[in-house]
Rosetta silent file (secondary structure, phi, psi, omega in degrees, C-alpha in Angstrom):
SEQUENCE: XXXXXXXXXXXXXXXXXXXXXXXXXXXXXXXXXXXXXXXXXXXXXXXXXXXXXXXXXXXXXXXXXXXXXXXXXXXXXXXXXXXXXXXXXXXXXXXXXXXXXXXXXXXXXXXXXXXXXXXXXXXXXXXXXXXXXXXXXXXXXXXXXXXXXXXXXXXXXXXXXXXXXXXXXXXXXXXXXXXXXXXXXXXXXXXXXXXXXXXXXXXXXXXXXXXXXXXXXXXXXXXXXXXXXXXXXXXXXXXXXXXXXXXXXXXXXXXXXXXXXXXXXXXXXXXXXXXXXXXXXXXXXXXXXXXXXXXXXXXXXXXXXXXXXXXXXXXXX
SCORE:     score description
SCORE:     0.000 S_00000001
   1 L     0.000  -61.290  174.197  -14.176    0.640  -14.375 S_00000001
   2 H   -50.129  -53.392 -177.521  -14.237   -2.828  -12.544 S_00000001
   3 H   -27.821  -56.240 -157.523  -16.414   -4.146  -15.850 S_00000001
   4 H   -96.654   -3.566  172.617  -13.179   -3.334  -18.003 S_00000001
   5 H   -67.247  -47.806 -173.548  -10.842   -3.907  -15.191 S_00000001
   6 H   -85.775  -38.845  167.013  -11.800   -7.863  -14.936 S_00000001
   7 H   -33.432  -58.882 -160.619  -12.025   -7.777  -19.240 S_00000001
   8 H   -82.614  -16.021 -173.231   -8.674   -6.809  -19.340 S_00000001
   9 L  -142.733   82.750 -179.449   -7.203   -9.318  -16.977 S_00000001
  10 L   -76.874  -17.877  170.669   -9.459  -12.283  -16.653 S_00000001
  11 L  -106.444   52.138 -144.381   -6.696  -14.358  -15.732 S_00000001
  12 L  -151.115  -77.099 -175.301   -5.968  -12.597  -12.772 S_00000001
  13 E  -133.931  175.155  159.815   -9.703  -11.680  -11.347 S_00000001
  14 E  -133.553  169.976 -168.831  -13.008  -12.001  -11.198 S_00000001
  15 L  -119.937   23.554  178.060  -16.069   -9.933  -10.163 S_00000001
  16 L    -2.683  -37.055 -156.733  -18.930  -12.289   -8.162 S_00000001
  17 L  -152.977  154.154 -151.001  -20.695   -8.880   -6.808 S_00000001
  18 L   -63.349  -37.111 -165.067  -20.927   -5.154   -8.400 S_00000001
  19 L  -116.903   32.559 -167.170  -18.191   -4.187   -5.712 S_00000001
  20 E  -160.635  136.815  157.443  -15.589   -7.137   -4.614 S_00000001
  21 E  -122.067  159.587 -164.107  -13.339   -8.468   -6.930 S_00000001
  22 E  -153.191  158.371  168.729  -11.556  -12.087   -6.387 S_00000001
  23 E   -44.161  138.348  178.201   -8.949  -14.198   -7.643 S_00000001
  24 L   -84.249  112.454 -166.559   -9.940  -16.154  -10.796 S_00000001
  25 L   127.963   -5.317 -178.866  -10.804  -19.316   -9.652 S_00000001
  26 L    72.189 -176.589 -150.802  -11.977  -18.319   -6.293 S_00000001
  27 L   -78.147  175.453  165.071  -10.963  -19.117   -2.770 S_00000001
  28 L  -139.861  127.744 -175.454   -8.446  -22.192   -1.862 S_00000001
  29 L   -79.761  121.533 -163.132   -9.597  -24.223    0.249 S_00000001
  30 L   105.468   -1.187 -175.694   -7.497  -24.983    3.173 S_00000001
  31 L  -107.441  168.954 -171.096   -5.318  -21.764    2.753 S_00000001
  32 L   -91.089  121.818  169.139   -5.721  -18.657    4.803 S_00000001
  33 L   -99.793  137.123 -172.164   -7.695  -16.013    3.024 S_00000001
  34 L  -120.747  120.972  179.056   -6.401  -12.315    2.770 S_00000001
  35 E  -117.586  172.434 -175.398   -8.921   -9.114    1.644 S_00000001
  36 E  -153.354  154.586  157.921   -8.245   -5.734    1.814 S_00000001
  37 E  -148.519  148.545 -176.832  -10.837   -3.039    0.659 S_00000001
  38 E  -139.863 -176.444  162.394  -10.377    1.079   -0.054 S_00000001
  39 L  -102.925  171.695  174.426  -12.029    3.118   -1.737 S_00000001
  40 L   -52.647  158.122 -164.234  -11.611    3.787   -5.959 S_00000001
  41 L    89.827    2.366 -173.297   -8.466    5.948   -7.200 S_00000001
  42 L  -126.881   15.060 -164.025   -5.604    4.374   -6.074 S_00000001
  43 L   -51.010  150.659    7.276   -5.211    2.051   -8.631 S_00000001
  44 L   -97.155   10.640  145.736   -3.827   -0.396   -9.044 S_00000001
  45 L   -63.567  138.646   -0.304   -4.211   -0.455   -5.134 S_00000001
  46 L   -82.500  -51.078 -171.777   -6.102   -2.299   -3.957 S_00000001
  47 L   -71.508   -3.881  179.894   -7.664   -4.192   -6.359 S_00000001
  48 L   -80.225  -16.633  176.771   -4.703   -4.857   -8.950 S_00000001
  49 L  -101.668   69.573 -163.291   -3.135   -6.791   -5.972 S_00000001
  50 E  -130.484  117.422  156.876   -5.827   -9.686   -6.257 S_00000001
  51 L   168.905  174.181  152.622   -4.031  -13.073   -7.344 S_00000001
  52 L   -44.213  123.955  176.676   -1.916  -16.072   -6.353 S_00000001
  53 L   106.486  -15.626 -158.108    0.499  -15.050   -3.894 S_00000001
  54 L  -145.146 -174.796 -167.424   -1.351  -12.166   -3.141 S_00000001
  55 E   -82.073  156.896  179.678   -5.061  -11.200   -1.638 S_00000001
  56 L   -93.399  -31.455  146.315   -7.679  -13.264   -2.327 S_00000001
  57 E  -160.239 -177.393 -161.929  -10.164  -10.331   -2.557 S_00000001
  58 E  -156.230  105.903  165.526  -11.064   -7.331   -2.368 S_00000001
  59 E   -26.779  121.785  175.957  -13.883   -4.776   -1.096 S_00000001
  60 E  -154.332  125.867 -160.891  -14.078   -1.667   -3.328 S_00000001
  61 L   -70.958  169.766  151.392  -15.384    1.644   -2.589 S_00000001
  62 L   -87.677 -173.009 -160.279  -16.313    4.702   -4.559 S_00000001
  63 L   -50.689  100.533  130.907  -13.484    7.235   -5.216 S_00000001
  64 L   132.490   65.552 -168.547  -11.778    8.058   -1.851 S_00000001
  65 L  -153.086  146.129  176.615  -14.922    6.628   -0.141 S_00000001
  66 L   -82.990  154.170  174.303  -14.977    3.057    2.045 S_00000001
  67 L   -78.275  171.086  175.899  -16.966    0.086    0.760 S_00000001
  68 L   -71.934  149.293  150.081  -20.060   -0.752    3.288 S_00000001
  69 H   -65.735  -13.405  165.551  -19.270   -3.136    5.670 S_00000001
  70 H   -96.028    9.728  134.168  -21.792   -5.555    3.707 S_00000001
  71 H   -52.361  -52.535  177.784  -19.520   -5.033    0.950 S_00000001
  72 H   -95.254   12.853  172.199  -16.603   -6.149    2.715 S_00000001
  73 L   -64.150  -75.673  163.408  -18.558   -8.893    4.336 S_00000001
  74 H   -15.446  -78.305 -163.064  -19.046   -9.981    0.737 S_00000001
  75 H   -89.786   -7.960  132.582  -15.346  -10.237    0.211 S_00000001
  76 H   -60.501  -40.456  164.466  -14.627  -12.268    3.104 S_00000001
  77 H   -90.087    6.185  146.125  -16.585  -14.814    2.220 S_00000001
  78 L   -61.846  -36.238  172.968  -15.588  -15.074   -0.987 S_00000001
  79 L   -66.681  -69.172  156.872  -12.360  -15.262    0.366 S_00000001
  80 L     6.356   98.964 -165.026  -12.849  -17.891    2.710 S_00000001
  81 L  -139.812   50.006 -164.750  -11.258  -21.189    2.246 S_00000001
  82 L    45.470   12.096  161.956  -11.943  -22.427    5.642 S_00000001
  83 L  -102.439   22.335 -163.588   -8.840  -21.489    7.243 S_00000001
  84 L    95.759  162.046  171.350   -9.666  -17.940    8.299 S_00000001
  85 L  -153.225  112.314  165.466   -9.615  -14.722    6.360 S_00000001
  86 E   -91.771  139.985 -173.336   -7.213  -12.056    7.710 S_00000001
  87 E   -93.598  148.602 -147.988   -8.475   -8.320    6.518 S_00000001
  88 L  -164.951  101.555  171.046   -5.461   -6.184    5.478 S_00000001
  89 E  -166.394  175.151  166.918   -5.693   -2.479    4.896 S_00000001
  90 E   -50.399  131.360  176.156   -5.124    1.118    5.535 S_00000001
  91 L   -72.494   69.553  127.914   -5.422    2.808    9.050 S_00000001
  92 L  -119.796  142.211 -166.714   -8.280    4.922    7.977 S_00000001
  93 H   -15.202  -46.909  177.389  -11.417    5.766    9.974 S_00000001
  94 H   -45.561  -61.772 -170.454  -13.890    4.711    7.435 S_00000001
  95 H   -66.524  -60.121 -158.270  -12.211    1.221    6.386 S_00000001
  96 H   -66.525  -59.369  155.719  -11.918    0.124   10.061 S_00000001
  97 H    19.997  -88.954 -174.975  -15.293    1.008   10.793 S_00000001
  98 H   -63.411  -38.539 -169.879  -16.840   -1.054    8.290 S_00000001
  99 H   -96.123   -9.515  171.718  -14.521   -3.657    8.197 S_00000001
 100 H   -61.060  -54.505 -177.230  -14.839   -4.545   12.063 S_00000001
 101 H   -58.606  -69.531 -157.778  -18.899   -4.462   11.424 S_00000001
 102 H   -39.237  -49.023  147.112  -18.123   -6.531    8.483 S_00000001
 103 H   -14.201 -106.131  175.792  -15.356   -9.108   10.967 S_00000001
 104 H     4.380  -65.058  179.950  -18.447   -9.252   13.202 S_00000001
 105 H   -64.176  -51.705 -155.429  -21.274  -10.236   10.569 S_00000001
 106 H   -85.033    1.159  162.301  -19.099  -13.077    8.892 S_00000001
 107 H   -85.256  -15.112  140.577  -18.313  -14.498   12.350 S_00000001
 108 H   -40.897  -63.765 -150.474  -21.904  -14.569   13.479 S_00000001
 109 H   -96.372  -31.764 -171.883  -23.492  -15.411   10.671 S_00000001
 110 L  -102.003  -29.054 -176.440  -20.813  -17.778    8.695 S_00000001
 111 L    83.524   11.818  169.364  -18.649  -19.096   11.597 S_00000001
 112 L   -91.001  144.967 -166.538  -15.437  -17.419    9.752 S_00000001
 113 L   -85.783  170.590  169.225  -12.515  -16.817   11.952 S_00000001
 114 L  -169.433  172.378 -151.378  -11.115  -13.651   10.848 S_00000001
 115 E  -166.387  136.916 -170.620   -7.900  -11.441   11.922 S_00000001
 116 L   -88.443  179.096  108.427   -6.922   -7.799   11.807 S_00000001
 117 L  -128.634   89.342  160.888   -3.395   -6.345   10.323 S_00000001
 118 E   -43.764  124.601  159.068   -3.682   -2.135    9.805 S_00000001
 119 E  -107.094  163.695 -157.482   -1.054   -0.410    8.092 S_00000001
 120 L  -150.870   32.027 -168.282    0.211    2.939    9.570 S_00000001
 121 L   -75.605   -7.692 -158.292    3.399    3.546    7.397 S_00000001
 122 E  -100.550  121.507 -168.880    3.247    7.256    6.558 S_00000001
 123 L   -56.487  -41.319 -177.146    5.776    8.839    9.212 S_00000001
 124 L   -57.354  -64.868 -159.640    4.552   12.357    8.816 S_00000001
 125 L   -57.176    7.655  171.611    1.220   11.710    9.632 S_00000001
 126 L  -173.956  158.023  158.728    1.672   11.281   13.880 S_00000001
 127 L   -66.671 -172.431 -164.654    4.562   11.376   15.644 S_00000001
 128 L   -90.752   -1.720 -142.847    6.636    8.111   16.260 S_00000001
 129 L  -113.168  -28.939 -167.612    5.493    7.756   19.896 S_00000001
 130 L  -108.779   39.378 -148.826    1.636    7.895   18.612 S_00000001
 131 H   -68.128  -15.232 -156.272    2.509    5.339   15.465 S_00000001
 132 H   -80.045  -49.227 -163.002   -1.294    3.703   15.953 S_00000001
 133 H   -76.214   -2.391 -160.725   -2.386    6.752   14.417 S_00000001
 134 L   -83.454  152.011 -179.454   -0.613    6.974   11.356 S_00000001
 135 L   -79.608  160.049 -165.321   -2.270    6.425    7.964 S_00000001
 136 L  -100.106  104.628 -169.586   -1.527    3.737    5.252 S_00000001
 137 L  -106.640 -134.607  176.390    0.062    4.530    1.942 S_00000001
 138 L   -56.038  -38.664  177.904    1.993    2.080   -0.238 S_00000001
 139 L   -53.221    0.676  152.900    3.491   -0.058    2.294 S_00000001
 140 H   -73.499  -26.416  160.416    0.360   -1.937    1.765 S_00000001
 141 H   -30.924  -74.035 -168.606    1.899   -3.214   -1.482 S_00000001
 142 H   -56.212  -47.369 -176.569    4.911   -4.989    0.330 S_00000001
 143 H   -51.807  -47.214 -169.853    2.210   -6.231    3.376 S_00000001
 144 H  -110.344   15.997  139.963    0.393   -7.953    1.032 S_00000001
 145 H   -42.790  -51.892 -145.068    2.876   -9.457   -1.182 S_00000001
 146 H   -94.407  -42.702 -163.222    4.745  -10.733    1.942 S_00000001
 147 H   -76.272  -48.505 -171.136    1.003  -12.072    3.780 S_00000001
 148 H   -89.873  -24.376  154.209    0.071  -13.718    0.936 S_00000001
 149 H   -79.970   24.337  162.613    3.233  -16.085    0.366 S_00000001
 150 H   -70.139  -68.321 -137.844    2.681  -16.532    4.215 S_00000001
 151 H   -66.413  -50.659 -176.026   -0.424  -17.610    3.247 S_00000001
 152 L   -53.916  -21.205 -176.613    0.566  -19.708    0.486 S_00000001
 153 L  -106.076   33.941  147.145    2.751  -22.053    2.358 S_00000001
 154 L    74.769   36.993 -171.283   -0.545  -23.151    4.331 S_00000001
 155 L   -85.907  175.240 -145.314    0.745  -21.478    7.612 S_00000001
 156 L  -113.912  147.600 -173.677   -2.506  -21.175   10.270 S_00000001
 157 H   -68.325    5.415 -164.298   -4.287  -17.877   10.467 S_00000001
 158 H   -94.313  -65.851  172.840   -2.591  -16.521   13.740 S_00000001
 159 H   -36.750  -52.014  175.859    1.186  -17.253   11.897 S_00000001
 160 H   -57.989  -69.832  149.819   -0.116  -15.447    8.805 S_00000001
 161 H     0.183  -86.313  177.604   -1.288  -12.742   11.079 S_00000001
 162 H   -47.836  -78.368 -163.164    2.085  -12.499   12.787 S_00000001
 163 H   -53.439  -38.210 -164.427    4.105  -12.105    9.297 S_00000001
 164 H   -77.904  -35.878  165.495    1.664   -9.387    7.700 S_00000001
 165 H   -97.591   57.990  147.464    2.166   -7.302   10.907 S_00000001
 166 H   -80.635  -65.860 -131.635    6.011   -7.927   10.777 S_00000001
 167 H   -86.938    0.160  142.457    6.294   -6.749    7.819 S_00000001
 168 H   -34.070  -54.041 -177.296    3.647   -3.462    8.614 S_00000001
 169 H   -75.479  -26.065  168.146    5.879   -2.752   11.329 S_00000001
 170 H   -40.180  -40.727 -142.242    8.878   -2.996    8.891 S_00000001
 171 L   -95.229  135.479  159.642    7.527   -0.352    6.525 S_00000001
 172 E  -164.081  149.002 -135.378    7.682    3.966    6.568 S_00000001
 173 E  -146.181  129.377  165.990    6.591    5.888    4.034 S_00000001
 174 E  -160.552  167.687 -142.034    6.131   10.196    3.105 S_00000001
 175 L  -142.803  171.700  169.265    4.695   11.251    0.327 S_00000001
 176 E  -176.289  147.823 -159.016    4.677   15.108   -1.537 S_00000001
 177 E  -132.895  155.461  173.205    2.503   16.215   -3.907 S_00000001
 178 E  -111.268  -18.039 -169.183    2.835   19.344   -6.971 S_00000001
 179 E  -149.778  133.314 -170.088   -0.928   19.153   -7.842 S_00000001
 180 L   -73.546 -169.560  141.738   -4.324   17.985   -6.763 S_00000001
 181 L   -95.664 -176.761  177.988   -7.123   15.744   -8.189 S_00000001
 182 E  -123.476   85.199  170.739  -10.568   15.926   -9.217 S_00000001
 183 L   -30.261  107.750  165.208  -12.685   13.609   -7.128 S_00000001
 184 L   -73.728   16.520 -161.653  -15.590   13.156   -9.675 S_00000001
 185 L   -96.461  -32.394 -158.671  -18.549   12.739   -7.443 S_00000001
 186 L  -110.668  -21.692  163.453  -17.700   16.641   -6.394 S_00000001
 187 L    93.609    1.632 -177.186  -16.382   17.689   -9.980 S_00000001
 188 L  -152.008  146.574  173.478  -13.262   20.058   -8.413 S_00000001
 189 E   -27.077  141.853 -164.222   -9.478   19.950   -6.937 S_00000001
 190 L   -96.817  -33.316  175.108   -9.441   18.147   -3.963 S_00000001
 191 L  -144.847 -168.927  152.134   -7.107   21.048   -2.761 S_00000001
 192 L  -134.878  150.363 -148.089   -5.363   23.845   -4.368 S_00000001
 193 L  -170.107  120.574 -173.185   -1.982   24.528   -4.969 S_00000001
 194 L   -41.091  174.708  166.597    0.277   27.209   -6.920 S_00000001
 195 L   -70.487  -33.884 -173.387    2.022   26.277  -10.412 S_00000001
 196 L  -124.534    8.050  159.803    5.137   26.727   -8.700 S_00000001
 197 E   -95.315  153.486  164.653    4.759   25.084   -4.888 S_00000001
 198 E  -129.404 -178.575 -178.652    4.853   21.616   -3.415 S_00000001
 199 E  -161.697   99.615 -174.022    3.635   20.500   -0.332 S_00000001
 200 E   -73.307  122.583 -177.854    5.663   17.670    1.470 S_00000001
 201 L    73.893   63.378  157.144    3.574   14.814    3.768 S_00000001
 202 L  -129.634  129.285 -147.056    0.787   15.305    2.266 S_00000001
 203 L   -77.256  165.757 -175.067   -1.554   12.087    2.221 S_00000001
 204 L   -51.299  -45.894  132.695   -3.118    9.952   -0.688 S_00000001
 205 L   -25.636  -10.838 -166.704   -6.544   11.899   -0.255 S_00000001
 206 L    84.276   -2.536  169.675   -5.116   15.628   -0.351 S_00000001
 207 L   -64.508  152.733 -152.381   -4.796   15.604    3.461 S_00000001
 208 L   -57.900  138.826 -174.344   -2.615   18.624    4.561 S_00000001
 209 L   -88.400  158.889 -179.991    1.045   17.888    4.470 S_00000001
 210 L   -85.764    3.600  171.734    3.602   19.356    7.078 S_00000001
 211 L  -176.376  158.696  174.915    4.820   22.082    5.082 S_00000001
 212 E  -146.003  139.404 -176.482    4.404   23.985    1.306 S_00000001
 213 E  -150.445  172.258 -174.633    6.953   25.752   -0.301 S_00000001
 214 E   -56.239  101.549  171.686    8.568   26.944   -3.509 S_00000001
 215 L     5.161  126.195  135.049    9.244   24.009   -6.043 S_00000001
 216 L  -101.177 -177.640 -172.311   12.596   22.371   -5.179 S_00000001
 217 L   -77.081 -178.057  162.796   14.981   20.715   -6.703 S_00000001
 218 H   -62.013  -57.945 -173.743   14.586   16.502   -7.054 S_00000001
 219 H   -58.725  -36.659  162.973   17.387   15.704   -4.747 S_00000001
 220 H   -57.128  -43.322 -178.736   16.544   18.222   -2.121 S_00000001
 221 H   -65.656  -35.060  176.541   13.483   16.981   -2.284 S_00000001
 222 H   -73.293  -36.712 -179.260   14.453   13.209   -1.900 S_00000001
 223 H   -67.238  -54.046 -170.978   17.012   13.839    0.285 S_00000001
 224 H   -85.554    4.404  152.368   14.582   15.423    3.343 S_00000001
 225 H   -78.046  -46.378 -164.582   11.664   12.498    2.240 S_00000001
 226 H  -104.467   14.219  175.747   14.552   10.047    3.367 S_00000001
 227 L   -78.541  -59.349  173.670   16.427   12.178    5.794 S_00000001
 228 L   -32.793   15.617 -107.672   12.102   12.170    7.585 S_00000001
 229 L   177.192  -86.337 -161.743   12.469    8.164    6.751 S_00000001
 230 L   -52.189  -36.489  143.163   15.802    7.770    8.566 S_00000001
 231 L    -3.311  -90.906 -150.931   14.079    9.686   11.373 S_00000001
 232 L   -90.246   -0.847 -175.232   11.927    7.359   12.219 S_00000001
 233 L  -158.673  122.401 -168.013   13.725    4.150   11.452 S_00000001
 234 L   -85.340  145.046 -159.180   17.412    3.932   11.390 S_00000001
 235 L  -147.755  118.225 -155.247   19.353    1.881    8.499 S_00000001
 236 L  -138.633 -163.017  156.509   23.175    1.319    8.759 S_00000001
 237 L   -58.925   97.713  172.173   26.353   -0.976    7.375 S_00000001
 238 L   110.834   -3.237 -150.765   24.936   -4.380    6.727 S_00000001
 239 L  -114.537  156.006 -169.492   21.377   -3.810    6.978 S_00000001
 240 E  -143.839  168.505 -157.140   19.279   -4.552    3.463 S_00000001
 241 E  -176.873  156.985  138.017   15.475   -3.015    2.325 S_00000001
 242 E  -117.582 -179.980  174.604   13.826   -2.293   -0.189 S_00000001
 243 E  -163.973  151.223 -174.758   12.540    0.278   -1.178 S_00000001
 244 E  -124.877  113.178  159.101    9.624    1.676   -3.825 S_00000001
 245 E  -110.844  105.822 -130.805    9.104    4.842   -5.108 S_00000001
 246 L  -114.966  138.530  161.989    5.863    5.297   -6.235 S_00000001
 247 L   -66.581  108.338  163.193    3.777    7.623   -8.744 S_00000001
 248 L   -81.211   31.753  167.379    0.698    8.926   -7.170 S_00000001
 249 L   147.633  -75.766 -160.260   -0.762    9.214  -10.836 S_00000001
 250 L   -65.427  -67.813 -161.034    0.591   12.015  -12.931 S_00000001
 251 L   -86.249  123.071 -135.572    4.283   12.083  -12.508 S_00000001
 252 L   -83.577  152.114 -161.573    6.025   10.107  -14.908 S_00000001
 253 H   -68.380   -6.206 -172.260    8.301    7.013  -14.457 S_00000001
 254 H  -100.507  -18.022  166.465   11.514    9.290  -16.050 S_00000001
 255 H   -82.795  -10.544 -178.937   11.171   11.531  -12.379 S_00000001
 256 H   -70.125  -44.682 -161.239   10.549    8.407  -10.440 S_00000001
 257 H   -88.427  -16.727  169.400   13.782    6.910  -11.615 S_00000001
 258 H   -63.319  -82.360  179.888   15.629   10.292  -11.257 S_00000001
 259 H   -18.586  -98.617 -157.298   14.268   10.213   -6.965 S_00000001
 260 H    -6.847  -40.954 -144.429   15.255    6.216   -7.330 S_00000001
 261 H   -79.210  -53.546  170.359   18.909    7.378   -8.159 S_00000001
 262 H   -70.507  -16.866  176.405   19.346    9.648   -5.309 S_00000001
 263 H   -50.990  -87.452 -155.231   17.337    7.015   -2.922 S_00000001
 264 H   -44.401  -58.631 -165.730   20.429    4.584   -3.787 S_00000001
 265 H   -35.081  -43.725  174.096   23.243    7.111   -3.382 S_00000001
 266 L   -66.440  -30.374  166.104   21.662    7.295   -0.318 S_00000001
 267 L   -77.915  -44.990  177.495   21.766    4.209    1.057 S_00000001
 268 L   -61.012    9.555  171.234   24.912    3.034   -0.374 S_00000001
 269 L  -109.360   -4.220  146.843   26.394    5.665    1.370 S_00000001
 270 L   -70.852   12.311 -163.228   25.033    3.908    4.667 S_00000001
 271 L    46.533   12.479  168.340   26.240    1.208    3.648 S_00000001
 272 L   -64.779  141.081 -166.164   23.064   -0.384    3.344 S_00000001
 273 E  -104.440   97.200 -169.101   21.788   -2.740    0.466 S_00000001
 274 E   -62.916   92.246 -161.241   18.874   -2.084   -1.438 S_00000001
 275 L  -115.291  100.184 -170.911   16.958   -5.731   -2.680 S_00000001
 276 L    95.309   55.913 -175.085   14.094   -5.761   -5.296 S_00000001
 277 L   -50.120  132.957 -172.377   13.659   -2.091   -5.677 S_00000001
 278 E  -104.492  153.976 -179.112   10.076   -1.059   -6.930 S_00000001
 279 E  -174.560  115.264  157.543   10.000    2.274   -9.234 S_00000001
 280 L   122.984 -174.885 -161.195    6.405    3.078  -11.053 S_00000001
 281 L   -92.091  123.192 -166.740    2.826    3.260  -10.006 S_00000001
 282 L  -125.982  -36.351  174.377    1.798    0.660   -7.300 S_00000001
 283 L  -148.528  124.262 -145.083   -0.684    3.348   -5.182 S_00000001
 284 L  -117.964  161.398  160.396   -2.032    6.402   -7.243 S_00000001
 285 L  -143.260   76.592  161.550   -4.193    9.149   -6.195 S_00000001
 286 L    55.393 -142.500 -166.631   -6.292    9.363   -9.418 S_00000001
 287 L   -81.489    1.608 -179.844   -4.542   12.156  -11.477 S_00000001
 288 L   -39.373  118.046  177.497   -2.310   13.923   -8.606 S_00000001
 289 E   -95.821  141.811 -143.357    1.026   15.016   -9.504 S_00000001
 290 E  -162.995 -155.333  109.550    3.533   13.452   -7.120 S_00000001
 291 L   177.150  164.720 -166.389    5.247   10.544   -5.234 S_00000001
 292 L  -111.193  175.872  167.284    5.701    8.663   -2.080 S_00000001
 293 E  -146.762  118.690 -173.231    8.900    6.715   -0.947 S_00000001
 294 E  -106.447  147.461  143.377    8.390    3.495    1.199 S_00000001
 295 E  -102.336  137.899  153.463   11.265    1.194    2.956 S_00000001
 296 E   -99.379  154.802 -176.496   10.948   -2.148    3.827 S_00000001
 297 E  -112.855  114.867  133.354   13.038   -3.318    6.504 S_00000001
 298 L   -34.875  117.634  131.282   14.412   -6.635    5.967 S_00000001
 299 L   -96.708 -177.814  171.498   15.277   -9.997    7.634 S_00000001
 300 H   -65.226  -34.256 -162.032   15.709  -13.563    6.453 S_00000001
 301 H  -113.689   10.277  157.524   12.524  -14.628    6.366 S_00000001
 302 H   -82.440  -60.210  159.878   10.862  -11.337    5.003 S_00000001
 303 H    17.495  -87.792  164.453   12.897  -11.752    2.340 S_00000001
 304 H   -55.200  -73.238  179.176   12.022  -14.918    1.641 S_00000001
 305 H   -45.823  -23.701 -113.426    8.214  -13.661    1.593 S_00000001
 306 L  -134.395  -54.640 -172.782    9.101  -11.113   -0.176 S_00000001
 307 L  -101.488    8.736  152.149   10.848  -13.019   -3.195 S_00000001
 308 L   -53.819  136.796 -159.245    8.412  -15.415   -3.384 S_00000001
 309 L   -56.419  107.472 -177.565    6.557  -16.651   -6.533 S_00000001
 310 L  -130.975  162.537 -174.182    3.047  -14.254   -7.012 S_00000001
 311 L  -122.644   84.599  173.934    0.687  -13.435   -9.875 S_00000001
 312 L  -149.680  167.535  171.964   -1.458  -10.430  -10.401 S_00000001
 313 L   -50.806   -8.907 -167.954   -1.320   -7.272  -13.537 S_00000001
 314 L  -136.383  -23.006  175.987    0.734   -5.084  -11.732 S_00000001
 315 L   -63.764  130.099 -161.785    3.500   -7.368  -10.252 S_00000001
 316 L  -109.740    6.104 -123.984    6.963   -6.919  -12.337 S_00000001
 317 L  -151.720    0.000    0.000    9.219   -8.955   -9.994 S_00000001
């Protein structure tokens, strides 16, 4: 997969080692470097967000499985452009694990400065009071869009730091799924699930969701992912976002843009303004039929990061 992954877009990435992919051309020196690693399946998170503007590499796992921490060692120093390399990923057990051991090694052994940011966007997945715990969907898209034109305007690894977890804390996310995957390492549905049920807040992996019920319609359904949204982070008259609604594989860009329609009704009846809207597959889970809906929460200078010039196969914008 990486083999035909770097084929098709050589001017994008490259592949140094069987399991890290990197910008083509390699680190820049004097800028702050930003990896991320996951495991396989989520394409094109993680690794489709490899480029100017954007991470400098990236650690990559097998399917729903963490890279070693001497994987993501690997892709810090590769990264590396002698200003620091902040790591950027998903709140799950596995990743941090690995990438702390991994922190560790290239500061020991290399002398690299290095810097955490987690994301923890999916609301369902803890309450609001216990937000540390929550897991990482798509609102890694906007974090590292936003980190890396931090990065790009030669800002100091602490500053860079500081912007990617702004705009972490900006971000919430729920997700509902109609169908499972097929890991292939285990050859069978990751869960199971009638012909004629859903199962709302249920994570990128198949973990269990907060409720399953009889197919509804799309706007019922969109409407309680963004009532659960609105929950946890209130949006009013004057206040601007974005927002993405994402495929997790299967379900096709003419149901995404149906959701999209009622998302806007919805805001614009908050009077809120909706600014670079995302619609299509940005973080999949392999063949799963589905989709999440992220907000970003907006200021001037997210914005800014936010509409800044970047390069990789999957940016549209």
């Amino acid at each position: 997969m990486l083999s035909g992954f770097t084929a098709a877009h050589p001017e994008y990435y490259e592949q140094p080692d069987r399991r890290v992919i990197v910008r083509a051309g390699g680190s820049v020196q004097g800028k702050v470097g930003i990896v991320t690693g996951g495991g396989s399946g989520h394409l094109p998170i993680f690794t489709g967000y490899v480029g100017p503007g954007f991470l400098d590499a990236c650690a990559v796992g097998d399917v729903f499985a963490s890279p070693s921490a001497e994987q993501m060692a690997s892709a810090i120093r590769h990264a590396n452009g002698g200003a620091g390399v902040l790591r950027l990923y998903g709140n799950y057990g596995g990743d941090v694990m690995n990438f702390d051991m991994a922190g560790e090694m290239v500061e020991m052994e290399d002398d690299i400065a290095t810097a955490t940011v987690l994301l923890a966007d999916d609301v369902v997945s803890a309450p609001k009071q216990e937000a540390e715990k929550r897991r990482g969907v798509a609102g890694m898209v906007y974090a590292f869009k936003i980190a890396g034109a931090a990065a790009d305007t030669r800002a100091d690894l602490g500053e860079v730091t500081r912007i990617a977890q702004k705009a972490a804390d900006s971000c919430r996310s729920i997700g509902m799924a109609l169908s499972p995957c097929i890991v292939p390492q285990a050859g069978k549905a990751t869960f199971a699930i009638g012909e004629d049920e859903m199962e709302m807040g249920m994570g990128i992996h198949g973990e269990p969701g907060i409720w399953r019920d009889k197919l509804k319609p799309a706007d019922a359904i969109t409407d309680e992912m963004i009532d659960r949204i609105l929950a946890d982070h209130e949006f009013g008259k004057g206040d601007r976002l974005s927002v993405l609604v994402n495929s997790l594989g299967a379900t096709p860009l003419e149901e995404l843009y149906i959701m999209y329609r009622r998302v806007k009704q919805r805001f614009d009846d908050l009077g809120a303004e909706i600014v670079m809207p995302l619609v299509g597959r940005y973080a999949t889970s392999m063949e799963m039929t589905g989709a999440t809906i992220t907000t970003l929460a907006l200021d001037e200078e997210l914005e800014r990061y936010l509409k800044a010039p970047a390069a990789c196969a999957y940016w549209q914008v």
